[in-house]
CSV table of C-alpha atoms in Angstrom, one decimal:
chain,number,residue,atom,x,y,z
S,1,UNK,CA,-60.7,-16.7,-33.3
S,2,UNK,CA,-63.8,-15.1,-32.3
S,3,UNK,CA,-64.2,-13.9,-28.7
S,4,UNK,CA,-66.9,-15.5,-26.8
S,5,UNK,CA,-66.2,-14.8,-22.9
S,6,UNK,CA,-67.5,-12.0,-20.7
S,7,UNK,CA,-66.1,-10.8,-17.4
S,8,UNK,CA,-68.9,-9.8,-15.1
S,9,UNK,CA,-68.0,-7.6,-12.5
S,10,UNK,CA,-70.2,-6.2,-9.5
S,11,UNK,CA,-68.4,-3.5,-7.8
S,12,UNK,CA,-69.3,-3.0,-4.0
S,13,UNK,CA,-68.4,-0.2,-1.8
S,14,UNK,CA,-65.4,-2.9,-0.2
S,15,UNK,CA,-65.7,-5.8,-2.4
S,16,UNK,CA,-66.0,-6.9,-6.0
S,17,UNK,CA,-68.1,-10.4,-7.5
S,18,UNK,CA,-66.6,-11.8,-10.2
S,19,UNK,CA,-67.8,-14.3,-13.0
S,20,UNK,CA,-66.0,-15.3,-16.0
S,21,UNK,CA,-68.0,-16.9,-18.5
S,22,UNK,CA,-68.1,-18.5,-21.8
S,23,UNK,CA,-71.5,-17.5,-23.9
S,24,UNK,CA,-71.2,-20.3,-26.5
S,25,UNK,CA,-72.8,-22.9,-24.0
S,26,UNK,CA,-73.6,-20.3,-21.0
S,27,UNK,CA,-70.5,-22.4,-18.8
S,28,UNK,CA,-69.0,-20.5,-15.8
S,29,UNK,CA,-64.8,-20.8,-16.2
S,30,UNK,CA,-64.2,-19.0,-13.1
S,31,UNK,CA,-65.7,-17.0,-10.1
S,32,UNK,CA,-64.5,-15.2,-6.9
S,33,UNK,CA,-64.9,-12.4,-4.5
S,34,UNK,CA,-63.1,-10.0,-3.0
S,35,UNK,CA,-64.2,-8.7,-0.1
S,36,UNK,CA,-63.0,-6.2,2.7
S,37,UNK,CA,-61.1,-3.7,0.5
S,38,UNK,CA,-58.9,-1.0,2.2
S,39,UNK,CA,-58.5,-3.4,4.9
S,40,UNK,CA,-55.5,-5.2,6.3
S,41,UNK,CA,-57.7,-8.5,6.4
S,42,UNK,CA,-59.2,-8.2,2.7
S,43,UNK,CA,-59.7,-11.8,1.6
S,44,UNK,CA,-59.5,-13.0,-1.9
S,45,UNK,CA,-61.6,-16.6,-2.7
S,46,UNK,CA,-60.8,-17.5,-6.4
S,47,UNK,CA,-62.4,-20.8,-7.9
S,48,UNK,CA,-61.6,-22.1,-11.2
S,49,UNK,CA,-64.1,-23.8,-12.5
S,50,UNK,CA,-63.0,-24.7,-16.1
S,51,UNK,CA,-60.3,-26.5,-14.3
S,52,UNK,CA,-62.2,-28.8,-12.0
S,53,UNK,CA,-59.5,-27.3,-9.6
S,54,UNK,CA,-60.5,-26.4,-5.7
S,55,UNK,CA,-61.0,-22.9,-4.3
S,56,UNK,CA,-57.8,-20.6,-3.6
S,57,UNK,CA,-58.1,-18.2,-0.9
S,58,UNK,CA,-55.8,-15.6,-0.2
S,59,UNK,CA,-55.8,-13.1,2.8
S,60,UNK,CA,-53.6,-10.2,3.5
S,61,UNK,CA,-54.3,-5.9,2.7
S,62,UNK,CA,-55.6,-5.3,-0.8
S,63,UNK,CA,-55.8,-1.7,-0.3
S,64,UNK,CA,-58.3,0.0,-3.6
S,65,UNK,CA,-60.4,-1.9,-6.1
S,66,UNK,CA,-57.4,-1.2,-8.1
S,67,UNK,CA,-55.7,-3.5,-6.4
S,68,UNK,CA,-58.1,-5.9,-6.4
S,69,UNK,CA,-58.7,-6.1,-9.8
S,70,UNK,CA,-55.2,-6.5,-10.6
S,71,UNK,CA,-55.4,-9.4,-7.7
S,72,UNK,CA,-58.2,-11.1,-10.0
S,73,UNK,CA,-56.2,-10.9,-12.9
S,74,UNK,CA,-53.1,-12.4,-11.7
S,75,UNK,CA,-55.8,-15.4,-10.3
S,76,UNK,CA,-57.6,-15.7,-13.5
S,77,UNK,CA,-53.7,-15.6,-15.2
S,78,UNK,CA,-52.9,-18.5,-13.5
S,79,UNK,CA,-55.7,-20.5,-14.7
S,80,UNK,CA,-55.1,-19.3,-18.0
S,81,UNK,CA,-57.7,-17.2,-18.4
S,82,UNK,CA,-56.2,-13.7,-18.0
S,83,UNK,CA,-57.3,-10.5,-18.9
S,84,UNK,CA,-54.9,-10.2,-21.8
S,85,UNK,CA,-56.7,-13.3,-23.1
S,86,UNK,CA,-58.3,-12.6,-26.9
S,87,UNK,CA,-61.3,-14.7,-25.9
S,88,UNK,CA,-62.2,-11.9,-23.8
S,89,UNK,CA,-65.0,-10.1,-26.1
S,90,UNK,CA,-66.4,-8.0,-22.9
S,91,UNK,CA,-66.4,-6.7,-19.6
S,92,UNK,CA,-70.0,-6.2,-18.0
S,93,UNK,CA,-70.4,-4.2,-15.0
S,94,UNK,CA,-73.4,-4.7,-12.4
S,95,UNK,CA,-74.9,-0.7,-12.5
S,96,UNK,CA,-77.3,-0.3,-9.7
S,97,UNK,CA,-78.9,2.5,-11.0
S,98,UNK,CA,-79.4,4.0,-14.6
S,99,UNK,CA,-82.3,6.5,-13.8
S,100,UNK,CA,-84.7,7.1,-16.7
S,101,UNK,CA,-82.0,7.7,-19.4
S,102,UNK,CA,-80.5,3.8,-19.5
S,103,UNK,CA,-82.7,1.5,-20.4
S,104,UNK,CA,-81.1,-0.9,-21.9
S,105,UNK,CA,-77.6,-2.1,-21.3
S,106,UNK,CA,-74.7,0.7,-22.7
S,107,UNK,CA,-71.6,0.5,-23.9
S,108,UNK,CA,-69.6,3.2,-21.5
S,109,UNK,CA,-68.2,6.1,-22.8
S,110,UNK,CA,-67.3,9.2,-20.7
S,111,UNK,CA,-70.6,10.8,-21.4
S,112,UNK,CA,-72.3,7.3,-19.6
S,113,UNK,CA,-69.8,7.7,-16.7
S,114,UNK,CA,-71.0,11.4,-16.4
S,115,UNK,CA,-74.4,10.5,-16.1
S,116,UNK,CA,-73.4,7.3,-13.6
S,117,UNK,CA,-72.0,9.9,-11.2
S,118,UNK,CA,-75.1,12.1,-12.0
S,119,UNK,CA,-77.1,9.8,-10.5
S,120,UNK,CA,-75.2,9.2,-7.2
S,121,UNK,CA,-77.3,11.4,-5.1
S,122,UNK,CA,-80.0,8.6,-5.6
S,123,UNK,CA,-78.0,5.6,-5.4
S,124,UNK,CA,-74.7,7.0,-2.5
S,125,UNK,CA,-73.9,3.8,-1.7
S,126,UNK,CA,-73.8,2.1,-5.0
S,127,UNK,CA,-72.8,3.8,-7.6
S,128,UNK,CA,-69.8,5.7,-6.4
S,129,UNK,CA,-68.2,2.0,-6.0
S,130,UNK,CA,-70.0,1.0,-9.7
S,131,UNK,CA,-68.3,3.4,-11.3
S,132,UNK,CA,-64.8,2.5,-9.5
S,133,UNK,CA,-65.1,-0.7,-10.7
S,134,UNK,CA,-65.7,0.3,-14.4
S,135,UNK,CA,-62.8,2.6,-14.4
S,136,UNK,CA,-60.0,0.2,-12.7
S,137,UNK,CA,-61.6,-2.4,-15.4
S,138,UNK,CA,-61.2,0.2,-18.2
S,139,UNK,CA,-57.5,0.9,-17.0
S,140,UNK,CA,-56.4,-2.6,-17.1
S,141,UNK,CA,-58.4,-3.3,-20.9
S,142,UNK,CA,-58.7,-0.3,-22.5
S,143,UNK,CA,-59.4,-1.5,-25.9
S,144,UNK,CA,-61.9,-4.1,-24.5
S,145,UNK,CA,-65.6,-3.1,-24.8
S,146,UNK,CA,-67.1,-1.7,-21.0
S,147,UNK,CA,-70.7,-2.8,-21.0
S,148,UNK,CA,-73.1,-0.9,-18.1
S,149,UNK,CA,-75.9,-3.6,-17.1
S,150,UNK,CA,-78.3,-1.5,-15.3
S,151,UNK,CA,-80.3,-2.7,-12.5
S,152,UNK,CA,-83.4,-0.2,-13.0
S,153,UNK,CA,-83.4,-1.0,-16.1
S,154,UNK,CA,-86.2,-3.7,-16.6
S,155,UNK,CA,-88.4,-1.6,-15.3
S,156,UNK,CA,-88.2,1.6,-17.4
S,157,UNK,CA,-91.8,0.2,-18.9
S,158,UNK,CA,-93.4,1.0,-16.0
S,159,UNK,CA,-96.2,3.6,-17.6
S,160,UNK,CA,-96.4,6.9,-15.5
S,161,UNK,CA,-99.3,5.5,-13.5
S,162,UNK,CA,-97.0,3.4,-11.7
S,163,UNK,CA,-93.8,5.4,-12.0
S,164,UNK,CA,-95.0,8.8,-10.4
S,165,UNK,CA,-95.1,9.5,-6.8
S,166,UNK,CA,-98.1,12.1,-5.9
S,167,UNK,CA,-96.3,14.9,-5.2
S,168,UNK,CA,-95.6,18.1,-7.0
S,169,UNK,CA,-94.6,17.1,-10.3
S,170,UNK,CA,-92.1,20.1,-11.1
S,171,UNK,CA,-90.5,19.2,-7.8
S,172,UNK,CA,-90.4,15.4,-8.5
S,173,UNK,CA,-88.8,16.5,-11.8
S,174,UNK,CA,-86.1,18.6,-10.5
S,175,UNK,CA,-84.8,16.2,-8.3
S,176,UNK,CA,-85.2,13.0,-10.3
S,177,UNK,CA,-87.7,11.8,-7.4
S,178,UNK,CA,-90.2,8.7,-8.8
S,179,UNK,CA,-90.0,5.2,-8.6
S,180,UNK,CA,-87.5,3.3,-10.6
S,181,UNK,CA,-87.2,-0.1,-9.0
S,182,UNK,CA,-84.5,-2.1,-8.5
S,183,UNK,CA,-83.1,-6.1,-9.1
S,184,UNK,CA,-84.2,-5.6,-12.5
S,185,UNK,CA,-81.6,-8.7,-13.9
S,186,UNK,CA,-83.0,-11.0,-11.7
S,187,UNK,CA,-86.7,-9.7,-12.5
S,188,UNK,CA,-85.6,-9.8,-16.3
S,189,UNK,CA,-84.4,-13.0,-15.8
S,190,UNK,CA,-86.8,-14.9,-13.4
S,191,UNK,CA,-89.7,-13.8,-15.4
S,192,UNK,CA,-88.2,-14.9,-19.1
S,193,UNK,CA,-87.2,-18.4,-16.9
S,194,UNK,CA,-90.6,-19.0,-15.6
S,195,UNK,CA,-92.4,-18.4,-19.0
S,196,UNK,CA,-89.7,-21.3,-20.4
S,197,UNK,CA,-91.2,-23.3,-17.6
S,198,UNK,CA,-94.2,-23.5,-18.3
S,199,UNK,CA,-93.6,-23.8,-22.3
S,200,UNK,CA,-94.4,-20.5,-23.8
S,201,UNK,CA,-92.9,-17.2,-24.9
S,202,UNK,CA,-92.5,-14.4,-22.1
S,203,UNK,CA,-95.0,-11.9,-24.3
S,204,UNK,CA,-97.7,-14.9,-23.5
S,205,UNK,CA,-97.7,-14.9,-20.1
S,206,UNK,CA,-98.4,-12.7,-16.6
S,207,UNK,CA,-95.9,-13.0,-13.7
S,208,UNK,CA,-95.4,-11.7,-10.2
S,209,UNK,CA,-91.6,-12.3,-9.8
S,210,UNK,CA,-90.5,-12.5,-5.4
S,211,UNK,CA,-87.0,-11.8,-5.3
S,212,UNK,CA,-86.6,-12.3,-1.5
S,213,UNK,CA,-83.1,-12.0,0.0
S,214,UNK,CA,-81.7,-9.8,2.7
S,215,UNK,CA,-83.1,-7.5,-0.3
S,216,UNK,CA,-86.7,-7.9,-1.3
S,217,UNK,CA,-88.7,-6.6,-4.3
S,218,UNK,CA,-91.9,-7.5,-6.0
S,219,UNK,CA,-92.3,-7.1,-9.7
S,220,UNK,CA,-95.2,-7.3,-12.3
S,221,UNK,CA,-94.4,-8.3,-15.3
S,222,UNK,CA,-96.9,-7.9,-18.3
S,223,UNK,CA,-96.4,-10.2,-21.4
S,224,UNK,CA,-92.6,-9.6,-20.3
S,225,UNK,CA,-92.1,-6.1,-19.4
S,226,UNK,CA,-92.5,-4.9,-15.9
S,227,UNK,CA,-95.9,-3.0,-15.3
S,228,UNK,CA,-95.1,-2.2,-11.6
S,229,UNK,CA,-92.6,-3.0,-8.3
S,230,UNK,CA,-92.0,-2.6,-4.8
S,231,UNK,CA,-89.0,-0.5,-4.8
S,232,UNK,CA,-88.7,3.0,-5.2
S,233,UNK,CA,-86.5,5.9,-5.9
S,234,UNK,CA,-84.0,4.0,-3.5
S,235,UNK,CA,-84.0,-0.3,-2.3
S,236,UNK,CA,-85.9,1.1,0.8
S,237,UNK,CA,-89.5,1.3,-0.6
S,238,UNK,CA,-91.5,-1.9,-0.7
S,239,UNK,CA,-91.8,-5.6,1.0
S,240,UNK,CA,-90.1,-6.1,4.5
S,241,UNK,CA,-86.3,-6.9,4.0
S,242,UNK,CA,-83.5,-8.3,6.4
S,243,UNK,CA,-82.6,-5.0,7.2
S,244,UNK,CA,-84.6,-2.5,5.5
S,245,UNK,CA,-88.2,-1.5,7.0
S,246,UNK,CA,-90.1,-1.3,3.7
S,247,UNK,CA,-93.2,0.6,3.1
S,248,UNK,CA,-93.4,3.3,6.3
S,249,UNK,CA,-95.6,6.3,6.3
S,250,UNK,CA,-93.2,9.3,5.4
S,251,UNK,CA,-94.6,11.5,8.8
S,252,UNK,CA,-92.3,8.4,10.5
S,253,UNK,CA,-89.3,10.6,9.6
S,254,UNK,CA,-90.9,14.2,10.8
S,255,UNK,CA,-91.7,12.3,13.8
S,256,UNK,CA,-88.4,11.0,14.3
S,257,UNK,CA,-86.5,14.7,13.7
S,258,UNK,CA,-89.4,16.3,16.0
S,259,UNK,CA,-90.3,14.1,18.5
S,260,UNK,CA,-87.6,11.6,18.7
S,261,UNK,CA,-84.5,14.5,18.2
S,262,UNK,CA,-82.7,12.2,15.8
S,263,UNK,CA,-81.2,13.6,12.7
S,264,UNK,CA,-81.6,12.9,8.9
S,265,UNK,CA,-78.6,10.6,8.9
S,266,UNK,CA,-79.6,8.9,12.1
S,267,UNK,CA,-83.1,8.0,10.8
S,268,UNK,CA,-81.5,7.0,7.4
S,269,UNK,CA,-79.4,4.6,9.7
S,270,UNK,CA,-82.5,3.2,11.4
S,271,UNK,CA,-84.5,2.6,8.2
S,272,UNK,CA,-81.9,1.6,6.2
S,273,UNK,CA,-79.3,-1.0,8.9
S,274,UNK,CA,-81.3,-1.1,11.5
S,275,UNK,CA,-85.0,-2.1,10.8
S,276,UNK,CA,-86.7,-5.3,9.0
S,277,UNK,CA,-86.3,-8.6,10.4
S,278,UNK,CA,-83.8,-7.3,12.3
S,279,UNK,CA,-85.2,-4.6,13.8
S,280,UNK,CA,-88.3,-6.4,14.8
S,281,UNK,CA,-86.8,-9.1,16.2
S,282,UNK,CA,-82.8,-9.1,15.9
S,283,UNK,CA,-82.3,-11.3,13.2
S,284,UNK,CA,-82.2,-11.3,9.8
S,285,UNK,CA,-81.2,-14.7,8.7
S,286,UNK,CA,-84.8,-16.6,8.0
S,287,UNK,CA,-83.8,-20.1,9.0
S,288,UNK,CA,-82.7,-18.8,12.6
S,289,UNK,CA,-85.8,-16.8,12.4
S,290,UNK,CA,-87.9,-20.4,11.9
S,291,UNK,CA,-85.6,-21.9,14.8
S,292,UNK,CA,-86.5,-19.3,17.1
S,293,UNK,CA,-90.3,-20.0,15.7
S,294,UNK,CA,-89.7,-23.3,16.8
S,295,UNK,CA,-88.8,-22.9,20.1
S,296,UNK,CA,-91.7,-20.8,20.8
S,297,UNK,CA,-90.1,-17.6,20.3
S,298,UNK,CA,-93.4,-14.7,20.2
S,299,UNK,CA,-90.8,-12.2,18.8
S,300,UNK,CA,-89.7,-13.8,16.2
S,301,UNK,CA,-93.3,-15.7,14.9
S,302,UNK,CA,-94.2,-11.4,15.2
S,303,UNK,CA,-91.6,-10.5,12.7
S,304,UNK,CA,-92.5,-13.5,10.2
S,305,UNK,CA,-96.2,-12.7,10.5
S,306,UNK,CA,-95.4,-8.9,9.5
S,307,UNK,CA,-92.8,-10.0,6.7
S,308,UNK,CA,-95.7,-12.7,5.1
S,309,UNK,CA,-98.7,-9.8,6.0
S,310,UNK,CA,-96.7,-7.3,3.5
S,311,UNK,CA,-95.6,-10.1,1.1
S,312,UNK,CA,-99.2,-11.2,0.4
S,313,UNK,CA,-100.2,-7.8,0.1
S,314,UNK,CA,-98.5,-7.3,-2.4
S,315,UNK,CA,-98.8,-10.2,-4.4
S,316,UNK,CA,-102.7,-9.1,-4.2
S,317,UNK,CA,-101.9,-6.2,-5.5
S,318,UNK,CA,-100.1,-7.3,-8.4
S,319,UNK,CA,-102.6,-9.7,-9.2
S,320,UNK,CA,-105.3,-6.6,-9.5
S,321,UNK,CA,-102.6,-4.9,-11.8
S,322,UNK,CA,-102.0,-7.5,-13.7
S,323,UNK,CA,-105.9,-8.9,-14.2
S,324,UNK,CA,-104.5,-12.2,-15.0
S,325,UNK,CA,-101.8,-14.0,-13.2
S,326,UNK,CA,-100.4,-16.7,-15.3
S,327,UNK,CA,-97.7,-17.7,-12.7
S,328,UNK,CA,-96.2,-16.3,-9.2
S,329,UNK,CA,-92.0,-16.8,-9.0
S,330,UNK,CA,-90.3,-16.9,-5.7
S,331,UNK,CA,-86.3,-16.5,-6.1
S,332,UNK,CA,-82.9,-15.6,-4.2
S,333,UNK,CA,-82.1,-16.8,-1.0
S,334,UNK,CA,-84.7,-16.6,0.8
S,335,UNK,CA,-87.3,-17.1,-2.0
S,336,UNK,CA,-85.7,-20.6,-3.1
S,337,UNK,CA,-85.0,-22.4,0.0
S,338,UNK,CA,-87.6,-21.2,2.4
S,339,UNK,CA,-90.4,-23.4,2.0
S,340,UNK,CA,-92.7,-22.2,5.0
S,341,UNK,CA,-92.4,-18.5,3.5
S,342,UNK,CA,-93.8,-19.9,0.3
S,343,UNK,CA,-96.6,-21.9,1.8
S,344,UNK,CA,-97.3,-18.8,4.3
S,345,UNK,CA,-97.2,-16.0,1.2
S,346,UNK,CA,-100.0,-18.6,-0.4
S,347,UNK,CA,-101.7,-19.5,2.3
S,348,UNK,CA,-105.6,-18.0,2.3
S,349,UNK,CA,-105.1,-17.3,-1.5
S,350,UNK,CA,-107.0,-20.1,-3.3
S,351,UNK,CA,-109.9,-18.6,-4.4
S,352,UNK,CA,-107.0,-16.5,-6.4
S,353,UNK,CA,-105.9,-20.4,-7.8
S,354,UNK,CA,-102.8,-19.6,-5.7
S,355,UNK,CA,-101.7,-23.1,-3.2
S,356,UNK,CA,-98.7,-24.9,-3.2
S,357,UNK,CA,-98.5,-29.0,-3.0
S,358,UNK,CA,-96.6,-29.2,0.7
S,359,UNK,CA,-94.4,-32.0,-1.0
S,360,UNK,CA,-93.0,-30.5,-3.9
S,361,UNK,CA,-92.7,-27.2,-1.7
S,362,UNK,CA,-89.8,-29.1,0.4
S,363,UNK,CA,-88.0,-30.6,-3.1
S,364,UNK,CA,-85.1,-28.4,-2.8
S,365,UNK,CA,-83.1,-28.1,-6.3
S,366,UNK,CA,-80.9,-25.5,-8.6
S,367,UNK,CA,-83.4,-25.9,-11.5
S,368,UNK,CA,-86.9,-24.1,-11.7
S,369,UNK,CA,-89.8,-26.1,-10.6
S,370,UNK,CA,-93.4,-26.1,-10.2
S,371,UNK,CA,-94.6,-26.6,-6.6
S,372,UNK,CA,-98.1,-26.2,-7.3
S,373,UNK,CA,-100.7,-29.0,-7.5
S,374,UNK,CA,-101.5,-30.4,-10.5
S,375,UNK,CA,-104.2,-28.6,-12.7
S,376,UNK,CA,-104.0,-25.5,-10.0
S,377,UNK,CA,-105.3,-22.2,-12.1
S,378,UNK,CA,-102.2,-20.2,-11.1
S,379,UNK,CA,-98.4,-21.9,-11.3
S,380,UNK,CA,-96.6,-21.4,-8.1
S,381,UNK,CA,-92.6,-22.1,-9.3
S,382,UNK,CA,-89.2,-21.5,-7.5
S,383,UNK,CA,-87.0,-20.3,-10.2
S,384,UNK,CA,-83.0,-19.8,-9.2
S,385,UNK,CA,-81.9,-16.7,-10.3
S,386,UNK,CA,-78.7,-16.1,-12.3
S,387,UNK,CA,-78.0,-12.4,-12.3
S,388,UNK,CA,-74.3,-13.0,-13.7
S,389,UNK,CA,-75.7,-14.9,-16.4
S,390,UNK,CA,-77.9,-12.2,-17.5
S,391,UNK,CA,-75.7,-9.6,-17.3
S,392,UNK,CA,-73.2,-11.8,-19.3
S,393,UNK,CA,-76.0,-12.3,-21.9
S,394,UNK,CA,-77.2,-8.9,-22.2
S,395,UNK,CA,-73.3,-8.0,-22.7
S,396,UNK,CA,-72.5,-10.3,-25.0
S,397,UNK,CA,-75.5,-9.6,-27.1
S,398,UNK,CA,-74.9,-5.8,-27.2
S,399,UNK,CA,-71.5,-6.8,-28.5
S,400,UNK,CA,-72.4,-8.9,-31.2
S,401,UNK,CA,-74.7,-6.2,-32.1
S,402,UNK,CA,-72.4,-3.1,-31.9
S,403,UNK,CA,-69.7,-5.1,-34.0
């Protein structure tokens, strides 16, 4: 029997995503989450989809992503898809970041789980939990191929031009500092989706992939390879997020520490949790942002106009790095089901061939689609991105590969 299923795991800090899939047709047999870990109210939602079966849901204390592995497992079991089953050919684990080294996705060994934990002092709050996940996973399958997906790793082919910061290059090399970009599966995977879209190979065409969640980056993507994006050295860097401030002139901290008394760790805080939409105008959820727009909230219709004023900036500014724009993707939560953030991103930009078609921009769907008008000189699309999918791929083909 050959193996054809991969487990994709993404480890948080206090929860794990789950995914099992079957790569012969790409067909999801079961997903879940378990959330608040170390908790007394962790809660485990389990929903086997091979099955046709409804949602289970358990709550009581799950108290280490030990635990809650082994919790998966026994759901999985039940559905007869266990761990111990030999379609299992895989286990791929969501790696926020790889750094330079990783630029591909890695079988893990102990010399990948050295350099993982290498790189924590530029990724605290993901990889510490990354590399959790990979070694309860490894515990419970230890003959099973570990596969690391990176998330920086789509945009390793940024050339230095775009890479560097301008500071002092022996000190930026001492300390790892540059930009290496982040939400590089759903970049990967936007991009390849939109160039199927519009009927040709991703090396023929130009994109500017949105990924616009609570997280938001910006990507240029060059014949299908990423030329530039928003995020930097950390998620902080780049478009305005639901809780993340985005670009902010560095003297912003000095001022802070000197002016303002607050400490490194407060500032981080404020940057970090406490700025965005929701700093600007206390929420970060964009439909009750549009409510509130509604209602004639000037707060609110403030934050929006600063979130769209640094969105179209930057799809400007990927347009001038690119030379020619073949097609601009919006994606994630935000990016596929709020239309007036797509029309408002567009809005201005026609002597760029950029304009969405105001009905197709309210079609809401799971499959890409055009919203542009017909014949318009630049494809607008909303393409639905599958970042389980294309860590399972990227597994599975590494596997296929290494055997």
């Amino acid at each position: 029997m050959t193996a054809t299923r991969v487990l994709v795991l993404n480890s948080g800090s206090s929860s794990v995503k789950y995914q099992l899939l079957d790569m012969r047709d790409s067909s999801r047999l079961a997903n879940g989450l378990v959330e608040r870990i170390g908790e007394q109210s962790s809660r485990l939602r389990h929903t086997p989809l091979a099955t046709g079966g409804g949602s289970r849901e358990w709550t009581g204390p799950i108290a280490d992503h030990d635990a809650a592995l082994k919790a998966v497992a026994e759901e999985l079991a039940k559905d007869g898809l266990g761990l111990d089953s030999p379609e299992l050919a895989a286990i791929g684990h969501r790696v926020v970041h790889g750094g330079k080294h990783f630029t591909e996705p890695t079988v893990i060994d102990e010399a990948v789980l050295a350099e993982i934990e290498r790189l924590i002092p530029v990724a605290p709050l993901h990889n510490p939990a990354n590399l959790t996940g990979i070694r309860t996973a490894t515990a419970l399958r230890p003959d099973l191929p570990q596969v690391a997906v990176f998330d920086t790793a789509f945009h390793t082919t940024m050339p230095e031009a775009a890479a560097r910061y301008a500071i002092d290059v022996e000190t930026a090399d001492a300390h790892r500092v540059r930009r290496y970009g982040f939400h590089g599966t759903s970049h990967a995977y936007v991009s390849r989706a939109t160039a199927k879209l519009l009927g040709k190979a991703p090396e023929e065409v130009n994109v500017i992939v949105l990924h616009l969640g609570n997280g938001a980056s910006a990507s240029a993507v060059e014949k299908g390879r990423c030329v530039d994006t928003s995020m930097g050295l950390t998620p902080l860097e780049g478009l305005v997020m639901g809780t993340r401030s985005g670009d902010t002139d560095p003297a912003v901290i000095f001022h802070l520490a000197r002016v303002g008394e607050m400490s490194i760790d407060e500032i981080d805080t404020l940057l970090n949790k406490k700025s965005g939409l929701i700093g600007l105008c206390g929420d970060n959820d964009m439909r009750e942002i549009r409510r509130r727009i509604d209602e004639g909230d000037e707060r609110a219709k403030l934050a929006f106009d600063i979130y769209i004023h640094r969105l179209k900036k930057y799809i400007g500014a990927y347009y001038a790095v690119l030379g020619h724009v073949d097609a601009v993707a919006f994606t994630a939560g935000v990016g596929e089901n709020a239309a007036p953030v797509r029309e408002a991103a567009v809005a201005g930009l026609g002597s760029l061939g950029l304009a969405v078609d105001d009905e197709l921009n309210e079609v809401r769907g799971d499959e890409p689609r055009l919203i542009s008008p017909a014949g318009a000189r630049v494809a607008v699309a909303v393409v639905p991105t599958d970042e389980e999918l294309e860590i399972a791929t990227q597994t599975y083909a590494l596997v296929k590969r290494t055997n």
